[in-house]
Amino acid sequence: MSSEQQILGFNRYGVWAIFRFEMARFLRTAGQSILTPVLTTSLYFVVFGSAIGGRMSEVGGVPYGAFIVPGMIMLTILAESMSNGSFGIYFPKFTGTIYELLSAPISPVETVLGYVGAAATKSVILGLIILTTSTFFVDIRIHHPIAMIGFLVLTSATFALLGFITGIWARSFEQLSFIPMLVVTPLTFLGGAFYSIDMLPGAWRTITLFNPIVYIISAFRWCFYGTSDVGVEVSMLMTAIFFLGGLVAVSWIFKTGYRLKN
Amino acid sequence: MSPILSISNVSKTYTSGLQALKRVDLEINRGEIFALLGPNGAGKSTLINIVCGIVTPSTGKIVADGHDIQKDYRQARFKIALVPQELATDAFETVATSVRLSRGLFGRPVDPALIEKVLRSLTLWEKRNDKIMTLSGGMKRRVMIAKALAHEPKILFLDEPTAGVDVELRKDMWNLVRQLRDAGVTIILTTHYIEEAEEMADRVGVISKGELILVEEKTVLMQKLGKKQLTLQLQEPLKTVPPELADWNLVLKSDGSVLEYTYDGKAERTGIPSLLRRMTDIGVAFKDLNTHQSSLEDIFVSLVSERK
């Protein structure tokens, strides 16, 4: 099949080119990309696992050190997915090379697959690195491994997509880091990354339930230990709704050319 | 032969209210080099960006090699490449990485041999593993051209390809454009250098204030542009042009103190020596003279005022 015929259906070379280009940036700084999560994870274990965990009993039947692992992975996944997803599309806008993407025979779906796919892949790799590092500190059981991988991928893709939207929306580097730094990271800390929301007093517990990240962390913890703060089905559904919402927003962006085209 | 690019009734009004293009109609012939001339802000880049899909037109229809650029955007864009005016590069990437990305984006399979050929033709092969940010401005422009050529376009847009480029690179660029044309690529370039249009183009379009005011074979336009003027500051003002000088169609200006002679600067005989001899013979003395060639700007002004 010639490229001309091929392009009528699906521009797979385009998707692959974006994916490869984006992954290359990650691999170029592989040392830093891998060392940072390893170091951060180790520090979390020193601070939360040993210093605080030593004074804490089990949470829901799980030793505290092991309990924080899913939350810790999510903390990195959410922030990394967003910043990678946003940077990939913001940087061409910033340098002006976006002209090429806009003039290429590539559909919005293919563009998103390339950028969001690469950002999500990086996050999944980081998540697995953190998980591996954790096994050096604590015993980890994974009750639902397939669900765990599936949820890891879905969450990475969802937040990479939200990041991608942020990257299109942002007009400056300040705006670019605004949502990951000032919205997602605080919500993750308050979303039960290092505690069970059952430990909160009644009123705070109710408030916390408005934090969507609670559902994500809770479902991810269920994949590991089979217990969860909120219903797993609700969590999965919420995350899927986030993802679909992101897709709707992206298709609107490409349809209207919002902050991409004049 | 059907045109390779057909632009009909294309207008663009930006959200700021600026009307950049007013009902532009233009057909580009297959295999030609078309130069779009116009002052800054005339709408050249807007027109190019609309054809390439970067700017959405307010009205109108564009068909590229048989494909509507909006309905069949994939097939249309597959054949079109753009080298924009502004230097915009993936600064942190290597030359080869950036050029490979372009080829993939445009739906072409990986082809190291072709990439090598393109890089060599632009004398970039030695720099293929260098980060783009380490290259000079001229080299960066070559990278942008390499990116456009990497996906083997049929229609190539060069927006001000030689703006801010040194003489050597400009010559290289001209040679490259000719080679591409010989290989069957249709080229549309914008410029404000008249010599560039003269050197390269088969046809020339002039755009001003969003309107395409003229499309002409280059040879015809060059005749119009080839006109020069000789201005003579007279010692003594004249009331009328002496009948002995009637052959030169002179114009008397500035209360009779200036004589103006318009001639074809490219002609074998300009008529200047004979005019000066005849003036001496009849005793019309001058204290100063200068010649002036109509600039592109003058041509624009006259073309625009002719239309009013």
Coordinates of C-alpha atoms in Angstrom, one line a residue:
Chain A
M1 CA 0.0 0.0 0.0
S2 CA 1.4 3.4 -0.9
S3 CA 1.7 6.1 1.7
E4 CA -0.9 8.1 -0.2
Q5 CA -3.5 5.3 0.1
Q6 CA -2.4 4.6 3.6
I7 CA -3.0 8.2 4.7
L8 CA -6.6 8.1 3.7
G9 CA -7.4 5.9 6.6
F10 CA -5.1 6.4 9.4
N11 CA -1.8 8.3 9.5
R12 CA 0.1 5.7 11.5
Y13 CA 3.5 7.1 10.4
G14 CA 2.5 10.4 11.9
V15 CA 1.4 9.0 15.2
W16 CA 4.6 6.9 15.4
A17 CA 6.7 10.0 14.5
I18 CA 5.2 12.1 17.3
F19 CA 5.5 9.2 19.8
R20 CA 9.1 8.5 18.9
F21 CA 10.0 12.2 19.0
E22 CA 8.5 12.7 22.4
M23 CA 9.9 9.5 23.8
A24 CA 13.4 10.5 22.6
R25 CA 13.3 13.6 24.8
F26 CA 12.5 11.4 27.8
L27 CA 15.2 8.9 26.9
R28 CA 17.8 11.6 26.3
T29 CA 17.5 12.5 29.9
A30 CA 17.0 8.9 31.0
G31 CA 19.4 9.1 33.9
Q32 CA 17.6 12.0 35.4
S33 CA 14.2 10.7 34.5
I34 CA 14.8 7.4 36.3
L35 CA 17.0 8.7 39.2
T36 CA 14.5 11.3 40.3
P37 CA 11.6 8.9 41.1
V38 CA 13.9 6.4 42.7
L39 CA 15.3 9.1 45.0
T40 CA 12.0 10.6 45.7
T41 CA 10.4 7.2 46.6
S42 CA 13.3 6.4 48.9
L43 CA 12.9 9.7 50.7
Y44 CA 9.2 9.2 51.1
F45 CA 9.9 5.8 52.7
V46 CA 12.5 7.4 55.0
V47 CA 10.1 10.2 56.0
F48 CA 6.6 8.6 55.9
G49 CA 7.6 4.9 56.2
S50 CA 10.2 5.0 58.9
A51 CA 9.8 8.3 60.8
I52 CA 6.0 8.4 60.8
G53 CA 5.1 4.8 59.9
G54 CA 7.0 3.6 63.0
R55 CA 4.4 5.3 65.2
M56 CA 1.5 4.1 63.1
S57 CA -0.3 0.9 63.2
E58 CA -1.7 -0.8 60.2
V59 CA -4.3 1.0 58.1
G60 CA -7.2 -1.3 57.1
G61 CA -5.0 -4.4 57.8
V62 CA -2.1 -3.2 55.6
P63 CA 1.2 -2.1 57.2
Y64 CA 1.6 1.7 56.8
G65 CA 4.8 1.4 54.7
A66 CA 2.9 -0.7 52.1
F67 CA -0.2 1.3 52.4
I68 CA 1.4 4.5 51.1
V69 CA 2.8 2.8 48.0
P70 CA -0.2 3.2 45.7
G71 CA -0.7 6.8 46.8
M72 CA 3.0 7.5 46.2
I73 CA 2.9 6.1 42.7
M74 CA -0.2 8.1 41.9
L75 CA 1.4 11.3 43.3
T76 CA 4.1 11.0 40.7
I77 CA 1.9 9.6 37.9
L78 CA -0.6 12.5 38.1
A79 CA 2.0 15.2 38.2
E80 CA 4.3 13.7 35.6
S81 CA 1.4 12.8 33.2
M82 CA 0.2 16.4 33.4
S83 CA 3.5 18.0 32.9
N84 CA 4.6 15.7 30.1
G85 CA 1.3 16.0 28.4
S86 CA 1.3 19.7 28.6
F87 CA 4.9 20.3 27.7
G88 CA 4.8 18.2 24.6
I89 CA 2.3 20.5 22.9
Y90 CA 3.1 23.7 24.7
F91 CA 6.8 23.7 23.6
P92 CA 6.0 23.7 19.8
K93 CA 3.6 26.5 20.5
F94 CA 6.3 28.4 22.3
T95 CA 9.0 27.9 19.7
G96 CA 6.6 28.3 16.7
T97 CA 7.2 24.8 15.3
I98 CA 3.5 24.1 15.8
Y99 CA 3.1 25.3 12.2
E100 CA 4.2 21.9 11.1
L101 CA 1.7 20.0 13.1
L102 CA -1.1 22.3 12.0
S103 CA -0.2 21.9 8.3
A104 CA 0.3 18.1 8.5
P105 CA -2.2 15.6 7.2
I106 CA -2.8 14.3 10.7
S107 CA -6.2 14.2 12.5
P108 CA -6.9 15.4 16.0
V109 CA -7.2 11.8 17.2
E110 CA -3.9 10.9 15.8
T111 CA -2.2 13.9 17.3
V112 CA -3.6 13.1 20.7
L113 CA -2.6 9.5 20.3
G114 CA 1.0 10.5 19.6
Y115 CA 1.4 13.2 22.3
V116 CA -0.8 11.7 25.0
G117 CA 0.4 8.2 24.2
A118 CA 4.0 9.2 24.8
A119 CA 3.3 11.2 27.9
A120 CA 1.2 8.3 29.4
T121 CA 3.9 5.8 28.5
K122 CA 6.5 7.8 30.3
S123 CA 4.3 7.9 33.4
V124 CA 3.6 4.2 33.3
I125 CA 7.4 3.6 33.1
L126 CA 7.9 5.9 36.1
G127 CA 5.1 4.2 38.0
L128 CA 6.7 0.8 37.5
I129 CA 10.1 2.2 38.6
I130 CA 8.6 3.5 41.8
L131 CA 6.8 0.2 42.4
T132 CA 10.1 -1.7 41.9
T133 CA 11.9 0.7 44.2
S134 CA 9.2 0.2 46.9
T135 CA 9.8 -3.5 46.9
F136 CA 13.3 -2.8 48.4
F137 CA 11.6 -1.2 51.4
V138 CA 8.4 -3.1 52.0
D139 CA 6.6 -6.2 51.1
I140 CA 4.0 -5.5 48.5
R141 CA 1.1 -7.7 47.5
I142 CA -0.8 -7.0 44.4
H143 CA -4.3 -8.6 44.7
H144 CA -5.5 -7.5 41.2
P145 CA -2.4 -7.1 39.0
I146 CA -4.3 -6.8 35.7
A147 CA -6.6 -4.2 37.1
M148 CA -3.6 -2.4 38.6
I149 CA -1.9 -2.2 35.2
G150 CA -5.1 -1.2 33.5
F151 CA -5.8 1.5 36.1
L152 CA -2.2 2.7 35.9
V153 CA -2.5 3.1 32.1
L154 CA -6.0 4.7 32.3
T155 CA -5.0 7.2 34.9
S156 CA -1.7 8.1 33.1
A157 CA -3.6 8.6 29.8
T158 CA -6.3 10.7 31.5
F159 CA -3.9 13.1 33.2
A160 CA -1.7 13.2 30.1
L161 CA -4.8 14.2 28.2
L162 CA -5.7 16.9 30.8
G163 CA -2.1 18.0 30.6
F164 CA -2.4 18.2 26.8
I165 CA -5.4 20.5 27.1
T166 CA -3.5 22.6 29.7
G167 CA -0.6 22.8 27.2
I168 CA -2.9 24.2 24.5
W169 CA -4.6 26.6 26.9
A170 CA -1.4 27.9 28.5
R171 CA 0.0 31.1 27.1
S172 CA 3.1 31.2 29.4
F173 CA 5.3 28.8 31.4
E174 CA 3.6 30.1 34.6
Q175 CA 0.2 29.0 33.3
L176 CA 1.7 25.8 32.2
S177 CA 2.8 24.8 35.7
F178 CA -0.2 26.4 37.4
I179 CA -2.5 23.4 37.2
P180 CA -0.1 20.6 38.0
M181 CA 1.5 22.5 40.9
L182 CA -1.4 24.4 42.4
V183 CA -4.3 22.1 41.7
V184 CA -3.3 18.5 41.1
T185 CA -0.4 18.1 43.6
P186 CA -2.3 19.6 46.5
L187 CA -5.4 17.6 45.7
T188 CA -3.3 14.4 45.5
F189 CA -1.8 15.1 49.0
L190 CA -5.3 15.8 50.3
G191 CA -6.7 12.8 48.3
G192 CA -5.6 10.1 50.7
A193 CA -2.2 9.4 49.2
F194 CA -0.7 8.9 52.7
Y195 CA -3.7 8.2 54.8
S196 CA -7.1 6.6 54.6
I197 CA -9.9 9.1 54.5
D198 CA -11.6 7.1 57.2
M199 CA -9.1 8.6 59.5
L200 CA -10.5 12.1 59.0
P201 CA -13.2 13.6 61.2
G202 CA -16.8 13.5 59.7
A203 CA -17.0 16.9 58.2
W204 CA -13.6 16.8 56.5
R205 CA -14.4 13.3 55.2
T206 CA -17.5 14.7 53.4
I207 CA -15.5 17.6 52.0
T208 CA -12.8 15.2 50.8
L209 CA -15.3 13.2 48.9
F210 CA -15.6 16.2 46.5
N211 CA -11.9 15.7 45.6
P212 CA -11.9 13.5 42.5
I213 CA -8.4 12.3 43.2
V214 CA -9.6 10.5 46.3
Y215 CA -11.5 8.1 44.0
I216 CA -8.4 7.5 41.8
I217 CA -6.1 6.8 44.7
S218 CA -8.7 4.7 46.4
A219 CA -9.3 2.5 43.4
F220 CA -5.6 2.1 42.8
R221 CA -5.1 1.0 46.4
W222 CA -7.9 -1.5 45.9
C223 CA -5.9 -3.0 43.0
F224 CA -3.1 -3.7 45.5
Y225 CA -4.8 -4.6 48.8
G226 CA -8.4 -5.3 47.8
T227 CA -9.7 -2.6 50.2
S228 CA -10.8 0.9 49.4
D229 CA -12.2 4.0 50.9
V230 CA -14.9 4.4 48.3
G231 CA -16.6 2.0 45.8
V232 CA -14.2 0.7 43.2
E233 CA -16.8 0.8 40.5
V234 CA -17.5 4.5 41.3
S235 CA -13.8 5.2 41.1
M236 CA -13.3 3.5 37.8
L237 CA -16.4 5.2 36.4
M238 CA -15.2 8.6 37.6
T239 CA -11.8 8.1 35.9
A240 CA -13.4 7.0 32.7
I241 CA -15.6 10.0 32.8
F242 CA -12.6 12.3 33.2
F243 CA -11.0 10.6 30.3
L244 CA -14.1 11.0 28.1
G245 CA -14.5 14.6 29.2
G246 CA -10.9 15.2 28.2
L247 CA -11.6 13.7 24.7
V248 CA -14.6 15.9 24.3
A249 CA -12.6 19.0 25.2
V250 CA -9.8 18.0 22.8
S251 CA -12.1 17.4 19.9
W252 CA -13.7 20.8 20.6
I253 CA -10.3 22.4 20.7
F254 CA -9.3 21.0 17.3
K255 CA -12.7 21.7 15.8
T256 CA -12.6 25.4 16.7
G257 CA -8.8 25.8 16.6
Y258 CA -8.9 27.2 20.1
R259 CA -5.5 28.8 20.9
L260 CA -4.0 26.8 18.0
K261 CA -5.3 28.5 14.9
N262 CA -6.4 32.0 13.8
Chain B
M1 CA -3.8 21.4 -18.1
S2 CA -5.8 21.9 -14.9
P3 CA -4.2 24.1 -12.3
I4 CA -2.5 22.4 -9.4
L5 CA -3.8 24.9 -6.9
S6 CA -7.0 26.8 -7.3
I7 CA -7.9 29.5 -4.8
S8 CA -11.4 31.1 -5.2
N9 CA -13.1 33.9 -3.4
V10 CA -10.9 33.5 -0.3
S11 CA -11.3 36.2 2.4
K12 CA -9.9 36.3 5.9
T13 CA -11.0 38.6 8.7
Y14 CA -9.1 38.0 11.9
T15 CA -11.0 38.1 15.2
S16 CA -9.2 41.4 15.9
G17 CA -11.3 42.8 13.0
L18 CA -8.3 43.1 10.6
Q19 CA -9.3 42.1 7.1
A20 CA -6.2 40.4 5.8
L21 CA -7.5 39.1 2.5
K22 CA -10.4 40.3 0.3
R23 CA -11.9 37.8 -2.1
V24 CA -8.7 36.5 -3.6
D25 CA -8.9 34.3 -6.7
L26 CA -5.7 32.7 -8.0
E27 CA -4.7 29.7 -10.0
I28 CA -1.3 28.2 -9.9
N29 CA -0.1 26.1 -12.8
R30 CA 1.4 22.7 -12.4
G31 CA 5.2 22.8 -12.3
E32 CA 5.6 26.6 -12.3
I33 CA 7.4 28.9 -9.9
F34 CA 5.0 31.6 -8.8
A35 CA 6.3 34.6 -6.9
L36 CA 3.9 36.5 -4.7
L37 CA 5.1 40.0 -4.2
G38 CA 3.9 42.6 -1.8
P39 CA 4.9 44.9 1.0
N40 CA 4.8 43.8 4.7
G41 CA 1.3 43.2 5.9
A42 CA -0.1 42.8 2.4
G43 CA -1.6 39.4 3.2
K44 CA 1.0 37.1 1.6
S45 CA 1.6 35.0 4.7
T46 CA -2.1 34.9 5.5
L47 CA -2.8 33.5 2.0
I48 CA -0.1 30.9 2.3
N49 CA -1.1 29.9 5.9
I50 CA -4.7 29.4 4.7
V51 CA -3.6 27.0 1.9
C52 CA -1.4 25.1 4.4
G53 CA -4.2 24.8 7.0
I54 CA -2.6 27.0 9.7
V55 CA -5.2 29.8 9.3
T56 CA -8.9 29.1 8.7
P57 CA -10.3 31.2 5.9
S58 CA -13.5 33.3 6.5
T59 CA -14.8 32.5 3.1
G60 CA -13.8 30.8 -0.1
K61 CA -12.6 27.5 -1.4
I62 CA -9.2 26.1 -2.2
V63 CA -8.5 23.0 -4.2
A64 CA -5.0 21.5 -4.1
D65 CA -4.2 18.9 -6.8
G66 CA -7.9 17.9 -6.9
H67 CA -8.5 17.9 -3.2
D68 CA -10.5 20.5 -1.2
I69 CA -8.2 21.6 1.5
Q70 CA -10.9 21.5 4.1
K71 CA -13.0 18.5 3.2
D72 CA -10.1 16.3 2.0
Y73 CA -7.5 17.9 4.2
R74 CA -5.4 14.8 4.5
Q75 CA -4.9 14.2 0.8
A76 CA -4.5 17.9 0.2
R77 CA -1.9 18.5 2.9
F78 CA -0.1 15.3 2.0
K79 CA 1.1 17.1 -1.1
I80 CA 1.8 20.5 0.4
A81 CA 4.9 21.7 2.3
L82 CA 5.6 25.0 3.9
V83 CA 8.8 26.8 4.9
P84 CA 7.5 29.6 7.0
Q85 CA 9.1 33.0 7.2
E86 CA 9.9 32.9 10.9
L87 CA 12.8 30.8 12.0
A88 CA 11.1 28.1 14.2
T89 CA 13.0 25.0 15.0
D90 CA 13.2 22.2 17.5
A91 CA 16.2 23.9 19.2
F92 CA 17.1 21.0 21.5
E93 CA 16.8 18.3 18.9
T94 CA 19.3 17.2 16.3
V95 CA 18.9 18.0 12.7
A96 CA 18.2 14.4 11.7
T97 CA 15.6 13.9 14.4
S98 CA 13.7 17.0 13.5
V99 CA 13.8 16.1 9.8
R100 CA 12.6 12.6 10.4
L101 CA 9.7 13.9 12.5
S102 CA 8.5 16.0 9.5
R103 CA 8.5 13.0 7.2
G104 CA 6.5 10.9 9.6
L105 CA 4.0 13.7 10.4
F106 CA 3.2 13.9 6.7
G107 CA 2.4 10.2 6.6
R108 CA 5.5 9.0 4.9
P109 CA 7.3 5.8 6.0
V110 CA 10.9 6.0 7.4
D111 CA 13.4 6.4 4.5
P112 CA 17.0 7.0 5.7
A113 CA 18.3 7.2 2.1
L114 CA 15.9 10.0 1.2
I115 CA 16.7 11.9 4.4
E116 CA 20.4 11.6 3.6
K117 CA 19.8 12.9 0.0
V118 CA 17.8 15.9 1.3
L119 CA 20.4 16.7 4.0
R120 CA 23.2 16.4 1.5
S121 CA 21.4 18.7 -1.0
L122 CA 21.3 21.3 1.7
T123 CA 24.8 20.7 2.9
L124 CA 23.4 19.6 6.2
W125 CA 24.7 16.0 6.2
E126 CA 27.8 16.8 8.3
K127 CA 25.6 18.6 10.8
R128 CA 22.9 15.8 11.1
N129 CA 23.8 14.9 14.6
D130 CA 24.2 18.5 15.8
K131 CA 21.6 20.1 18.0
I132 CA 19.7 22.7 15.9
M133 CA 20.3 25.4 18.5
T134 CA 24.1 25.2 17.8
L135 CA 23.6 26.1 14.1
S136 CA 23.8 29.5 12.5
G137 CA 20.7 31.3 11.3
G138 CA 21.4 30.3 7.7
M139 CA 21.8 26.7 8.7
K140 CA 18.6 26.8 10.6
R141 CA 16.8 28.0 7.5
R142 CA 18.3 25.1 5.6
V143 CA 16.9 22.8 8.3
M144 CA 13.5 24.2 7.8
I145 CA 13.7 23.6 4.1
A146 CA 15.0 20.1 4.7
K147 CA 12.0 19.4 6.9
A148 CA 9.7 20.6 4.1
L149 CA 11.4 18.5 1.5
A150 CA 11.6 15.4 3.7
H151 CA 8.0 14.5 2.8
E152 CA 8.4 14.8 -0.9
P153 CA 5.8 17.6 -1.5
K154 CA 4.2 18.4 -4.9
I155 CA 3.5 21.9 -3.9
L156 CA 6.1 23.9 -1.9
F157 CA 5.5 27.2 -0.3
L158 CA 8.5 29.3 0.6
D159 CA 7.5 32.3 2.7
E160 CA 10.3 34.9 2.3
P161 CA 13.0 32.2 1.8
T162 CA 15.8 34.6 1.5
A163 CA 14.9 37.3 4.0
G164 CA 18.0 37.9 6.1
V165 CA 20.0 35.4 4.3
D166 CA 23.5 36.0 2.9
V167 CA 24.3 36.2 -0.8
E168 CA 25.8 32.7 -1.0
L169 CA 22.9 31.1 0.7
R170 CA 20.5 33.0 -1.5
K171 CA 22.2 31.7 -4.6
D172 CA 22.1 28.2 -3.2
M173 CA 18.4 28.6 -2.5
W174 CA 17.7 29.8 -6.0
N175 CA 19.6 26.8 -7.4
L176 CA 17.7 24.4 -5.1
V177 CA 14.3 25.9 -6.2
R178 CA 15.2 25.4 -9.8
Q179 CA 16.2 21.8 -9.2
L180 CA 12.9 21.2 -7.4
R181 CA 11.0 22.7 -10.3
D182 CA 12.9 20.4 -12.7
A183 CA 11.9 17.5 -10.5
G184 CA 8.2 18.5 -11.0
V185 CA 7.5 20.4 -7.8
T186 CA 5.3 23.5 -8.0
I187 CA 6.8 26.4 -6.0
I188 CA 5.1 29.4 -4.6
L189 CA 7.4 31.9 -3.0
T190 CA 6.8 35.2 -1.4
T191 CA 9.4 37.9 -1.5
H192 CA 9.8 41.6 -1.4
Y193 CA 12.9 41.5 -3.5
I194 CA 12.1 42.2 -7.1
E195 CA 15.4 40.6 -8.2
E196 CA 14.3 37.4 -6.6
A197 CA 11.1 37.3 -8.6
E198 CA 13.0 38.3 -11.7
E199 CA 15.6 35.6 -11.2
M200 CA 13.2 32.8 -10.3
A201 CA 9.6 33.2 -11.2
D202 CA 7.6 32.1 -14.2
R203 CA 4.7 34.2 -13.1
V204 CA 4.3 37.0 -10.6
G205 CA 1.3 38.0 -8.4
V206 CA 1.2 41.3 -6.6
I207 CA -0.8 41.6 -3.4
S208 CA -1.5 44.7 -1.6
K209 CA -3.8 45.4 1.3
G210 CA -5.3 42.0 1.1
E211 CA -6.1 42.2 -2.6
L212 CA -4.5 40.4 -5.4
I213 CA -4.1 43.4 -7.8
L214 CA -2.1 41.8 -10.6
V215 CA -1.1 38.4 -11.9
E216 CA 1.3 38.5 -14.8
E217 CA 3.9 36.6 -16.7
K218 CA 7.2 37.7 -15.3
T219 CA 8.5 38.9 -18.7
V220 CA 5.5 41.2 -19.1
L221 CA 5.8 42.6 -15.5
M222 CA 9.6 43.1 -15.9
Q223 CA 9.0 45.4 -18.8
K224 CA 6.7 47.5 -16.6
L225 CA 9.3 47.4 -13.8
G226 CA 12.2 48.1 -16.2
K227 CA 11.2 51.7 -16.7
K228 CA 13.7 54.3 -15.5
Q229 CA 13.5 58.0 -15.2
L230 CA 16.2 60.7 -15.9
T231 CA 15.7 63.9 -14.1
L232 CA 17.5 67.0 -15.3
Q233 CA 17.7 70.1 -13.1
L234 CA 17.8 73.0 -15.6
Q235 CA 19.9 76.2 -15.4
E236 CA 17.0 78.3 -16.5
P237 CA 13.3 77.3 -16.2
L238 CA 11.4 76.6 -19.4
K239 CA 7.8 77.5 -20.2
T240 CA 7.3 74.6 -22.5
V241 CA 9.2 71.6 -23.8
P242 CA 11.1 72.8 -26.9
P243 CA 9.7 71.2 -30.1
E244 CA 13.2 70.0 -30.9
L245 CA 12.9 67.6 -28.0
A246 CA 9.4 66.3 -28.8
D247 CA 10.8 62.8 -29.8
W248 CA 11.7 62.0 -26.2
N249 CA 8.2 62.7 -24.7
L250 CA 9.6 64.8 -21.9
V251 CA 7.6 66.1 -19.0
L252 CA 8.3 69.5 -17.5
K253 CA 8.0 69.8 -13.7
S254 CA 8.6 72.1 -10.8
D255 CA 7.6 75.3 -12.6
G256 CA 9.7 74.4 -15.6
S257 CA 13.0 73.9 -13.7
V258 CA 13.0 70.1 -14.1
L259 CA 12.8 68.0 -17.2
E260 CA 11.9 64.3 -16.8
Y261 CA 12.6 61.6 -19.3
T262 CA 11.1 58.1 -18.9
Y263 CA 13.0 55.3 -20.7
D264 CA 13.4 51.6 -20.8
G265 CA 16.4 50.8 -18.6
K266 CA 16.9 47.4 -20.3
A267 CA 16.8 48.6 -23.9
E268 CA 19.8 48.6 -26.1
R269 CA 19.5 52.3 -26.7
T270 CA 18.2 54.4 -23.9
G271 CA 18.1 57.6 -25.9
I272 CA 19.9 59.5 -23.2
P273 CA 23.1 60.5 -25.1
S274 CA 21.1 61.8 -28.1
L275 CA 18.8 63.7 -25.8
L276 CA 21.8 65.4 -24.0
R277 CA 23.4 66.2 -27.3
R278 CA 20.3 67.7 -28.7
M279 CA 19.8 69.8 -25.5
T280 CA 23.4 71.1 -25.9
D281 CA 22.7 71.9 -29.5
I282 CA 19.6 74.0 -28.8
G283 CA 21.2 75.6 -25.7
V284 CA 19.1 74.1 -22.9
A285 CA 21.7 73.8 -20.1
F286 CA 21.3 71.7 -16.9
K287 CA 23.1 71.9 -13.7
D288 CA 22.4 68.4 -12.3
L289 CA 21.0 65.1 -13.3
N290 CA 20.0 61.8 -11.8
T291 CA 18.4 58.6 -12.8
H292 CA 15.9 56.6 -10.8
Q293 CA 14.4 53.2 -11.2
S294 CA 10.9 52.6 -10.1
S295 CA 11.0 50.6 -6.9
L296 CA 8.6 47.8 -6.1
E297 CA 7.0 50.2 -3.7
D298 CA 6.4 52.7 -6.5
I299 CA 4.9 50.0 -8.6
F300 CA 2.6 49.1 -5.8
V301 CA 1.5 52.6 -5.3
S302 CA 0.9 53.1 -9.0
L303 CA -0.9 49.8 -9.3
V304 CA -3.1 50.6 -6.4
S305 CA -3.9 54.1 -7.5
E306 CA -4.6 52.8 -11.0
R307 CA -7.4 50.7 -9.6
K308 CA -9.1 53.6 -7.8

